[in-house]
Short mmCIF file of C-alpha atoms in Angstrom, two decimals:
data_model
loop_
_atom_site.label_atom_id
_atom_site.label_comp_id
_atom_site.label_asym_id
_atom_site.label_seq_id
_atom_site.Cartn_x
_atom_site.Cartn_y
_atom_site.Cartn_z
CA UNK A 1 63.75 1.10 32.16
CA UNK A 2 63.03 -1.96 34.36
CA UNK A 3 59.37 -3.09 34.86
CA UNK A 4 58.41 -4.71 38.15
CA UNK A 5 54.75 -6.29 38.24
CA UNK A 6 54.54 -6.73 42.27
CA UNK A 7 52.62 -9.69 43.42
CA UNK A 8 51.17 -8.90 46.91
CA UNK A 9 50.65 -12.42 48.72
CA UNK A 10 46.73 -12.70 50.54
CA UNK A 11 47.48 -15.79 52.89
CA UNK A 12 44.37 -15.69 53.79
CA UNK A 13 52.18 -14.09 82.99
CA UNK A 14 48.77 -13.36 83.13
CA UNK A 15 46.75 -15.67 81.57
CA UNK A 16 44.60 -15.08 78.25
CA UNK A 17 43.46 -17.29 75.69
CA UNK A 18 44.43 -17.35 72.46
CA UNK A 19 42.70 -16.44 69.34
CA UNK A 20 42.45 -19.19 66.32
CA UNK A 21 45.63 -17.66 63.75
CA UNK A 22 45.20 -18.81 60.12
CA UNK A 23 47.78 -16.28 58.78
CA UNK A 24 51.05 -18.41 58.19
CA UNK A 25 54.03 -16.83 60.47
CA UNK A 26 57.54 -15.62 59.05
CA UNK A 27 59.65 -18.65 59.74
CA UNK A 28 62.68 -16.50 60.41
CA UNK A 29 60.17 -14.92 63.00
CA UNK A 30 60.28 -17.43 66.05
CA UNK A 31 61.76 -15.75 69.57
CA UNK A 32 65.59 -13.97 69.85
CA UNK A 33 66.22 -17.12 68.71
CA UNK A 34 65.10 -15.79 65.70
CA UNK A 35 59.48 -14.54 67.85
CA UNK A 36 56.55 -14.95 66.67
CA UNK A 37 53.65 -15.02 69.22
CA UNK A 38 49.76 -15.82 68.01
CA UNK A 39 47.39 -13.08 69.29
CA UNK A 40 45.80 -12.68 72.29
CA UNK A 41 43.47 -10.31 74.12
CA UNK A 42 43.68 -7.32 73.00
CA UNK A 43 44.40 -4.05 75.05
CA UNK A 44 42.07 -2.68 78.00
CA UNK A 45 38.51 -1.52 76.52
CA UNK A 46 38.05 0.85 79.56
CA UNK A 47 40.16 2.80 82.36
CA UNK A 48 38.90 -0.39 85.34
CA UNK A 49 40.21 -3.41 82.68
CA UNK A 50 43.68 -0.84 82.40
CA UNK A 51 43.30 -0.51 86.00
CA UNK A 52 43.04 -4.61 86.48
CA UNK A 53 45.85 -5.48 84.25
CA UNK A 54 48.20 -3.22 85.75
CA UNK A 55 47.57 -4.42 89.00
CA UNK A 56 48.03 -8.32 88.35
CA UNK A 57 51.20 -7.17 86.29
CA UNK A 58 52.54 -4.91 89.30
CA UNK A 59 51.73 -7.81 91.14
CA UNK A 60 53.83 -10.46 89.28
CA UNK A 61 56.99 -7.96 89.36
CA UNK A 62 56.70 -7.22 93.31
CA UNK A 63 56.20 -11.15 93.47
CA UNK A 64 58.90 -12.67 91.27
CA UNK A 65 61.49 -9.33 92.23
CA UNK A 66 62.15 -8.75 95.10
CA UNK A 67 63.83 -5.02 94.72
CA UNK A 68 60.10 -4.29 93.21
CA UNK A 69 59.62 -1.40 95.94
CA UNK A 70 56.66 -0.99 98.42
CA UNK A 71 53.56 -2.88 96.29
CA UNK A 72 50.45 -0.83 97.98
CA UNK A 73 52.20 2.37 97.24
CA UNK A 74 53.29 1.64 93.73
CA UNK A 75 49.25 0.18 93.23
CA UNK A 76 47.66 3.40 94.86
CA UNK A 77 50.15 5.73 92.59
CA UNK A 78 49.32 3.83 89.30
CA UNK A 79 45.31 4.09 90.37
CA UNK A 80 45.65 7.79 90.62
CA UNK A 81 47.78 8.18 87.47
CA UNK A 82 45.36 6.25 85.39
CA UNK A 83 42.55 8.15 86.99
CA UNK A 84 43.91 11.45 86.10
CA UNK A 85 45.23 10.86 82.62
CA UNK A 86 43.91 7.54 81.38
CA UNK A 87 47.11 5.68 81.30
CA UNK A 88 49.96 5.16 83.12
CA UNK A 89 53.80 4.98 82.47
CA UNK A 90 56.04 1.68 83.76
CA UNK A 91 59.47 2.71 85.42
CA UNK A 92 62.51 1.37 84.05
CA UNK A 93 62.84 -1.53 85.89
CA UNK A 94 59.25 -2.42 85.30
CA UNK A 95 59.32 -1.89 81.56
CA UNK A 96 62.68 -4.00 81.57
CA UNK A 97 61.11 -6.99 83.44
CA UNK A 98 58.07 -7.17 81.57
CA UNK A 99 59.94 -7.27 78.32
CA UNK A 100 62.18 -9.92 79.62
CA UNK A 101 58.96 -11.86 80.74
CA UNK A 102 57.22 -11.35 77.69
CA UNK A 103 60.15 -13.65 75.96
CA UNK A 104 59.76 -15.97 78.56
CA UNK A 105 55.91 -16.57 77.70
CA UNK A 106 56.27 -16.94 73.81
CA UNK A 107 54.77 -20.29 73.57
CA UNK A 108 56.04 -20.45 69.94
CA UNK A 109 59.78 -19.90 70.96
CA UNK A 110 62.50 -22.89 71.61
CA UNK A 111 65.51 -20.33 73.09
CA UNK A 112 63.94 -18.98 75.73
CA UNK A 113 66.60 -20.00 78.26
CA UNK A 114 68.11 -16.96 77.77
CA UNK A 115 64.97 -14.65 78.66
CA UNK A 116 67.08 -12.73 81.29
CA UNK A 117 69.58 -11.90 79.11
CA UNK A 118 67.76 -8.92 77.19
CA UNK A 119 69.11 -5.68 76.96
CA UNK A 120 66.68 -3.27 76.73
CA UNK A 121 67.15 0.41 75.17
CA UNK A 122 64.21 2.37 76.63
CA UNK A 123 63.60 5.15 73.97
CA UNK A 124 59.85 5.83 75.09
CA UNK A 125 60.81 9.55 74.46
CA UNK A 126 61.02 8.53 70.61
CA UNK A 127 57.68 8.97 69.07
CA UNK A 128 58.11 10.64 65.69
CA UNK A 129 58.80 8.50 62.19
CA UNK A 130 62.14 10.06 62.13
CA UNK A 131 63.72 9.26 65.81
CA UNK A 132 62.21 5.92 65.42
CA UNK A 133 64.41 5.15 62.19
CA UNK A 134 67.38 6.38 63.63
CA UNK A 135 67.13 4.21 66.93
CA UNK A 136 66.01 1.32 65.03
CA UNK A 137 68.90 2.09 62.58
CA UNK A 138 71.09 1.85 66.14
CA UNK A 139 69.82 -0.87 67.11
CA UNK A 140 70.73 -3.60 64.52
CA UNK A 141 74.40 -1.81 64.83
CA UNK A 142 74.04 -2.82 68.93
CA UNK A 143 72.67 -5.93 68.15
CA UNK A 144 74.99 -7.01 65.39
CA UNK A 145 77.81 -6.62 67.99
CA UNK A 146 80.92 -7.44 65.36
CA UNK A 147 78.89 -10.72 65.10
CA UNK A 148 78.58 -11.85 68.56
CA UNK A 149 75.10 -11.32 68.62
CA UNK A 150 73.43 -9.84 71.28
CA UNK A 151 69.39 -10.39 72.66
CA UNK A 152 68.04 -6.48 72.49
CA UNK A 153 64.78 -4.39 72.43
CA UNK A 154 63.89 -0.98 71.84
CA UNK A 155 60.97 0.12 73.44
CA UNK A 156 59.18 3.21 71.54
CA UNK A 157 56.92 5.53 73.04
CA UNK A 158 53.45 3.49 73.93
CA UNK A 159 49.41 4.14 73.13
CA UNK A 160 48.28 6.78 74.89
CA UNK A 161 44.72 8.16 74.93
CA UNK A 162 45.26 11.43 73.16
CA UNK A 163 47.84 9.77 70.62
CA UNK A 164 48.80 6.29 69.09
CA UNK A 165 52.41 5.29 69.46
CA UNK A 166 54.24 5.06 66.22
CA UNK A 167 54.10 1.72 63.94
CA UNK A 168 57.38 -0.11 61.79
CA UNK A 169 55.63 -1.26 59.09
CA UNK A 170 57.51 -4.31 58.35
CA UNK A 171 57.75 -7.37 59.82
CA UNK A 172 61.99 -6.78 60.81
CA UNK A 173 63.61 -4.13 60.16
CA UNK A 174 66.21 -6.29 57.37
CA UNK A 175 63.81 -7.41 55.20
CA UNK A 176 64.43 -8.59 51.25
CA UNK A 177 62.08 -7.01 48.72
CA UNK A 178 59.74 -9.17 46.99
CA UNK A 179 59.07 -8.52 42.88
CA UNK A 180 57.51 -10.18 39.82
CA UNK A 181 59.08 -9.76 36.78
CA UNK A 182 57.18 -9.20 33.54
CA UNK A 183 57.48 -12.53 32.61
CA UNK A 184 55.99 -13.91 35.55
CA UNK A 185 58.76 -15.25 37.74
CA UNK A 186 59.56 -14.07 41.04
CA UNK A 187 62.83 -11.89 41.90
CA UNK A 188 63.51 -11.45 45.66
CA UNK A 189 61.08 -12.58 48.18
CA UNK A 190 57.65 -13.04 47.26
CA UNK A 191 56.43 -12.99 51.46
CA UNK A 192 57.32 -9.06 50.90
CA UNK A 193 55.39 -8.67 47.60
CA UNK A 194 52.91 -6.95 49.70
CA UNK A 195 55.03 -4.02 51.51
CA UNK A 196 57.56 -3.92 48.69
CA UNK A 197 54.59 -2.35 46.55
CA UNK A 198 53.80 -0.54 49.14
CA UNK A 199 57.14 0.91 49.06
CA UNK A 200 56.84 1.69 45.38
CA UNK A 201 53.45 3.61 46.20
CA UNK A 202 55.01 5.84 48.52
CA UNK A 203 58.36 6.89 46.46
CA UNK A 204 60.89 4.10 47.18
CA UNK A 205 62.78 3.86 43.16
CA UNK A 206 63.41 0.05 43.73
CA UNK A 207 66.35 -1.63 44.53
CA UNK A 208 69.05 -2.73 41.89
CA UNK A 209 66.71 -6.31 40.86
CA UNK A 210 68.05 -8.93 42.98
CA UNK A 211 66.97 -11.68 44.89
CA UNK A 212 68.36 -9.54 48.17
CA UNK A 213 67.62 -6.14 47.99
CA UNK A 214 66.82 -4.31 51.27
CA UNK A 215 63.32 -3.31 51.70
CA UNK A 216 63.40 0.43 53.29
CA UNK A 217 61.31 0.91 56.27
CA UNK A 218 57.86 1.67 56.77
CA UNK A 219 57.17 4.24 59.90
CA UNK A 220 54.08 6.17 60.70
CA UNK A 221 53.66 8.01 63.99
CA UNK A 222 51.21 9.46 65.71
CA UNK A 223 50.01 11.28 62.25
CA UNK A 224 49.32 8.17 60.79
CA UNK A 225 50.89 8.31 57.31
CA UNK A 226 53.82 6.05 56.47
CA UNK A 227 57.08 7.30 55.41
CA UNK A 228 60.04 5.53 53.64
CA UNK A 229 63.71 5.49 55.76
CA UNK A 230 66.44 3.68 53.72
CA UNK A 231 68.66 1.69 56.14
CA UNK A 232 72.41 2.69 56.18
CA UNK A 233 74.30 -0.07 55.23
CA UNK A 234 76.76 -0.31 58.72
CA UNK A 235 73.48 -1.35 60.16
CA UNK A 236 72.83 -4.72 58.40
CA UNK A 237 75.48 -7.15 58.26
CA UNK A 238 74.57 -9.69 55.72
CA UNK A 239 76.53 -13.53 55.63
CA UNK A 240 77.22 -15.06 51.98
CA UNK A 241 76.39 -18.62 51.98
CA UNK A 242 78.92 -21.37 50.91
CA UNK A 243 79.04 -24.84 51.37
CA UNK A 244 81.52 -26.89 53.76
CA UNK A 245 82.13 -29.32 50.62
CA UNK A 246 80.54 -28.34 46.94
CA UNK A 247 82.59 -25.14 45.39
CA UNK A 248 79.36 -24.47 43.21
CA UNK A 249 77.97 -23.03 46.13
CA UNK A 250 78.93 -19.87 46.24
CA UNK A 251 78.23 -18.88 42.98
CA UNK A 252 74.44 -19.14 43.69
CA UNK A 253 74.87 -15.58 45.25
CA UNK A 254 72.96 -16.75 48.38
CA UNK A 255 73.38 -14.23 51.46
CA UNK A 256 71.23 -13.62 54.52
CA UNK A 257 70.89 -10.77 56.91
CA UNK A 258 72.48 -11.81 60.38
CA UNK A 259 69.94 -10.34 63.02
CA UNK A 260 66.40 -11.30 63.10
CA UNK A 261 64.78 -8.24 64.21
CA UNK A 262 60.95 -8.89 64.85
CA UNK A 263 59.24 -5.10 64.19
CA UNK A 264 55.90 -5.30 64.00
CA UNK A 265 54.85 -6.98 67.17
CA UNK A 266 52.83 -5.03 70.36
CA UNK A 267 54.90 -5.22 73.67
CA UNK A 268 51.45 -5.40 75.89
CA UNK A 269 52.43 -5.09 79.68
CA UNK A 270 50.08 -4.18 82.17
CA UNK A 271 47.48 -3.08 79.91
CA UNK A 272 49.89 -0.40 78.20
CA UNK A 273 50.59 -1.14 74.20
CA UNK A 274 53.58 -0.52 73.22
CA UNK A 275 53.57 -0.90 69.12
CA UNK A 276 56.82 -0.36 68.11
CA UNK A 277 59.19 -2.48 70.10
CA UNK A 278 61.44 -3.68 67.78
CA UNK A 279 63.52 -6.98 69.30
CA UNK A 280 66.13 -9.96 68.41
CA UNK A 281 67.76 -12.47 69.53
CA UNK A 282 69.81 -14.89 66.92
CA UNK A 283 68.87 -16.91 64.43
CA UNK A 284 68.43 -21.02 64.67
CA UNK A 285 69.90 -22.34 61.23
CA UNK A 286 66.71 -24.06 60.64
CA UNK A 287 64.72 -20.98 60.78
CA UNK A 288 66.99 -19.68 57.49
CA UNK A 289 67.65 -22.95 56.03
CA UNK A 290 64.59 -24.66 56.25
CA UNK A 291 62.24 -22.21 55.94
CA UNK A 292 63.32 -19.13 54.11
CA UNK A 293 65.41 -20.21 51.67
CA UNK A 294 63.26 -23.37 51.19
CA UNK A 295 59.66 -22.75 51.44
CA UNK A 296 58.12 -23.32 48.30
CA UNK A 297 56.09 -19.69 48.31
CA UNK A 298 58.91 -18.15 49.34
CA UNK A 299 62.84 -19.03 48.19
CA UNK A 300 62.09 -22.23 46.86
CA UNK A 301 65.74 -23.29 46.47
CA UNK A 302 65.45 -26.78 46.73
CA UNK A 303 65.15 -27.94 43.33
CA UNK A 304 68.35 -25.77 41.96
CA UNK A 305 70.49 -27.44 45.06
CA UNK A 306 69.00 -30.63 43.85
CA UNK A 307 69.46 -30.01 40.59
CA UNK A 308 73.62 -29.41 41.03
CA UNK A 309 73.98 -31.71 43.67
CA UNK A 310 72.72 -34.12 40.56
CA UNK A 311 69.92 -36.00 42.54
CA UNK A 312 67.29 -37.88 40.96
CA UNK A 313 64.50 -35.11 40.98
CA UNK A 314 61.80 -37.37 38.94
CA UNK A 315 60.46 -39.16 42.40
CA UNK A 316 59.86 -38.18 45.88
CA UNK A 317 60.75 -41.33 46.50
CA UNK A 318 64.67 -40.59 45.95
CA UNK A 319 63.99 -38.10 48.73
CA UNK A 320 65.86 -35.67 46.80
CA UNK A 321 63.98 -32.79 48.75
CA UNK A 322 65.17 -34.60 51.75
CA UNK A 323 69.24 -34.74 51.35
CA UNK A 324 69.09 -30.83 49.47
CA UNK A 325 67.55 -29.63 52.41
CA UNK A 326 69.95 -31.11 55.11
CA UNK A 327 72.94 -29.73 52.22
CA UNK A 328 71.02 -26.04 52.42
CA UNK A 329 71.06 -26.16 56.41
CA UNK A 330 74.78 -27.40 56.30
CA UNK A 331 75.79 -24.77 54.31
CA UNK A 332 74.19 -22.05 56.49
CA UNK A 333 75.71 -23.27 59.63
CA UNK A 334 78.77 -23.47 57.94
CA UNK A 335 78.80 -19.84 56.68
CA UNK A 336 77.71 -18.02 59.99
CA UNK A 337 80.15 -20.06 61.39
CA UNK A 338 83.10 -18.78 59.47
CA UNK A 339 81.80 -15.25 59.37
CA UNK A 340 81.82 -15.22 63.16
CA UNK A 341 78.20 -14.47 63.53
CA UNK A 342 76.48 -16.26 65.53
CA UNK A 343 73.71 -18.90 65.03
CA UNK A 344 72.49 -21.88 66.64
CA UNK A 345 71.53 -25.21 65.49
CA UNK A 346 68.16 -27.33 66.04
CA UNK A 347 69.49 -30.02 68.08
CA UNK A 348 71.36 -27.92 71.28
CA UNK A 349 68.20 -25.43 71.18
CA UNK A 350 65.86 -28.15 71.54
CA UNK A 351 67.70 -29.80 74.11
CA UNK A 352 68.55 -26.30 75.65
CA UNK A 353 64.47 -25.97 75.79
CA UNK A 354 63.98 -28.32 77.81
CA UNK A 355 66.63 -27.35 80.48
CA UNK A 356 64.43 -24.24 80.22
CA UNK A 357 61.55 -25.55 81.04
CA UNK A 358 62.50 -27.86 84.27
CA UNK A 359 63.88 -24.64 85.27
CA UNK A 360 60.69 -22.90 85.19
CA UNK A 361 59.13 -25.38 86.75
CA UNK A 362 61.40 -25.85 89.79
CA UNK A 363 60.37 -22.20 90.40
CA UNK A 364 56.71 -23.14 90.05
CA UNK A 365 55.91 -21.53 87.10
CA UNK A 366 54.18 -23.48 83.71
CA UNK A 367 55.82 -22.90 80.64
CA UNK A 368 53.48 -22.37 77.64
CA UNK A 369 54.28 -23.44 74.30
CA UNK A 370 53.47 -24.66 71.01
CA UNK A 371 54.51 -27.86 69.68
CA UNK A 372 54.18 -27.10 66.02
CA UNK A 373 56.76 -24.57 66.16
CA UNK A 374 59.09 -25.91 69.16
CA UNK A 375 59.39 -28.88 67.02
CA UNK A 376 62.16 -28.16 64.34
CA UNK A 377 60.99 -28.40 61.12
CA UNK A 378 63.75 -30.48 59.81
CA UNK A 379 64.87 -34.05 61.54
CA UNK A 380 61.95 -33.05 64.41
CA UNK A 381 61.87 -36.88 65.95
CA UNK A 382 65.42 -36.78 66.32
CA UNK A 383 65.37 -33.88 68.55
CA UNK A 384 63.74 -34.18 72.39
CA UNK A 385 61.51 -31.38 72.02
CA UNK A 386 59.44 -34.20 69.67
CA UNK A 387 58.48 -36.90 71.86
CA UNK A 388 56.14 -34.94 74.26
CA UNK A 389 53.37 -32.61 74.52
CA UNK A 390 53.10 -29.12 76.02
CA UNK A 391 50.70 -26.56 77.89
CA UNK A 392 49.25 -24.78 75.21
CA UNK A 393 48.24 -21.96 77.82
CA UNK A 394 49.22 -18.03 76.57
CA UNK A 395 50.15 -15.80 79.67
CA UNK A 396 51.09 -12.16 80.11
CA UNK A 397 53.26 -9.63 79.45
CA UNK A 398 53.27 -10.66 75.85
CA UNK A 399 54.79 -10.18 72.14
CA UNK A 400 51.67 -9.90 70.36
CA UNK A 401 50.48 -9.99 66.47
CA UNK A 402 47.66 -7.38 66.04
CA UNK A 403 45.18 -8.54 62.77
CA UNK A 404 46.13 -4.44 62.10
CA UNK A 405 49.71 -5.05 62.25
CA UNK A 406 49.48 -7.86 60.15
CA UNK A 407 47.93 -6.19 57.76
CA UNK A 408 50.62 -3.25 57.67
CA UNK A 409 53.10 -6.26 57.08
CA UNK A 410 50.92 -7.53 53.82
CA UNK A 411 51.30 -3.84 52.59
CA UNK A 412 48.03 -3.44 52.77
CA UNK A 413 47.88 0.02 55.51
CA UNK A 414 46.56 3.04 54.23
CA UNK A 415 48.18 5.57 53.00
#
């Protein structure tokens, strides 16, 4: 009978300001390309703050769309619906704008060019554990699209005064699991340590032991205890990774899932929280190559690729880390490539970025954004993105990382 000894991880447009974020960020977690947003205000405190936020927001929409409808009327009916029940319900084309918008402020994503083109899949009648596993089962099947991969969100029920929307536990919905074998080295990966104990606590047997299991998912609704859902497998398509060149390669058994579905961040629009919103885009190779598959606390592949590609390992100097990590990044662009899924690379997002942004601006609008994570993290100065700086300034609707959320992500919910 196998023996897992889990080792959970403890890493330690309206305007808002942003909140100082010491938690590190799943890499593969940047924007559809790939989201990750730092947090900002939280929701409304009280029914005049709800009140505020919706109005700025309904104000933005009637500004920036001009099918938006009659504003005073729209105002006056949103007053009265917040006065009577506390909260207030977006229409469709509200609900689809915001989300849209909300990709166009994530200051920490490079492919936001493409804001406009996300589908949205309104399921805000879905607020039990079950329905949401199902639709977010659906989803990665609509987003996967035979490969061609396709921006999407599904928008769960929201907050509501009498009744918290329901929660996805893990970061994406793909996610690997993360063990410690008895003798101390790590199987799978160790970023999921946390929930993949978790998962254990609350009935999942474990997957078959490798490096790439698939984590189940984590739901609670408005009860507030988690359940387990298993993903079918049509729903993830995964790419095995080979090189362009070395024939070793593909005996490493290296795969990776092919939609980066961010699950654990708030839609906030208006003032109205909506929790479980899970959304995509595709990935930049960097995000898998670089990161993932590289990060020392989390694949730490480098010194095997080094190790067969027969570089001298016994200086930094040799920059061994250097030419395995431009081999690792090769070999992932070369793999979604000739599985037909798509994926972008760091230097046509980065230029791609910037056609964003003097876009924005010849409408008038600033563009937020972070250079520490526009910036690719491999062969950064030889992109354009490098060799500036950027408007650090957050603005609504947003993506946003609650500290609870994060927590849920760590495992550490309770049960």
């Amino acid at each position: 009978m196998r023996k897992f000894l889990l080792r959970a991880l403890r890493r330690t447009g309206t305007r808002v300001e942003a909140h100082e974020w010491a938690d590190a960020q799943a890499p593969d977690a940047r924007c559809p390309v790939g989201h990750a947003e730092q947090p900002v205000a939280g929701p409304p405190a009280s029914r005049r703050e709800l009140v505020d936020e919706a109005e700025e927001f309904l104000r933005l929409h009637h500004r920036e769309e001009e099918a938006s409808g009659d504003l005073a009327a729209r105002i006056a009916a949103v007053h009265a619906e917040i006065e009577a029940t506390g909260t207030y319900r977006h229409t469709a084309a509200e609900l689809a704008y915001g989300a849209r918008v909300a990709w166009r402020n994530s200051n920490r994503c490079i492919g936001r060019l493409y804001w406009r083109s996300l589908q949205i899949r309104d399921r805000r009648h879905v607020d039990d554990a079950d329905g949401v596993a199902r639709e977010a089962a659906q989803h990665l099947r609509e987003a996967t699209n035979g490969g061609r991969i396709r921006p999407l969100i599904t928008v769960f029920a929201p907050d509501a005064p009498d009744r918290p929307g329901p929660r996805i536990w893990n970061e994406q919905l793909v996610r690997y699991a993360g063990y410690a074998a008895d003798h101390g080295s790590a199987v799978g990966d160790p970023r999921n340590a946390g929930i993949t104990e978790r998962a254990f606590q609350l009935g999942w047997p474990g997957g078959p032991g490798t490096h790439f299991d698939l984590l189940p998912l984590v739901i609670e609704d408005g009860d507030g205890k988690p359940r387990l859902f298993e993903l079918p497998r049509d729903a993830v398509l995964e790419v095995e990774l080979h090189h362009p060149e070395q024939r070793w390669y593909g005996g490493l058994g290296l795969r990776w899932h092919a939609v980066p579905a961010i699950a654990n961040m708030c839609l906030e629009i208006g003032g109205i929280c909506y929790p479980a919103a899970p959304f995509n885009g595709w990935y930049m190779g960097t995000e898998i190559g670089a990161r993932n598959l590289a990060d020392t606390d989390r694949y730490n592949l480098l010194p095997r690729i080094a190790e067969k590609l027969g570089l001298d390992t016994s200086s930094d100097r040799s920059l061994w880390k250097d030419r395995a990590l431009v081999e690792l990044n090769r070999a992932v662009l070369h793999s979604f490539d000739r599985a037909g899924v798509t994926v972008s690379d760091h230097h046509t997002e980065s230029r791609r970025f910037l056609t964003h942004m003097d876009r924005e601006q010849s409408r008038g609008r600033g563009v937020g954004a972070d250079w520490s994570w526009i910036v690719p993290p491999i062969s950064g100065s030889a992109t354009p993105v490098f060799h500036r700086t950027y408007d650090p300034t957050q603005w609504r609707p947003a993506y946003v990382h609650h500290p609870e959320a994060m927590a849920r992500a760590r495992g550490e919910g309770s049960v």
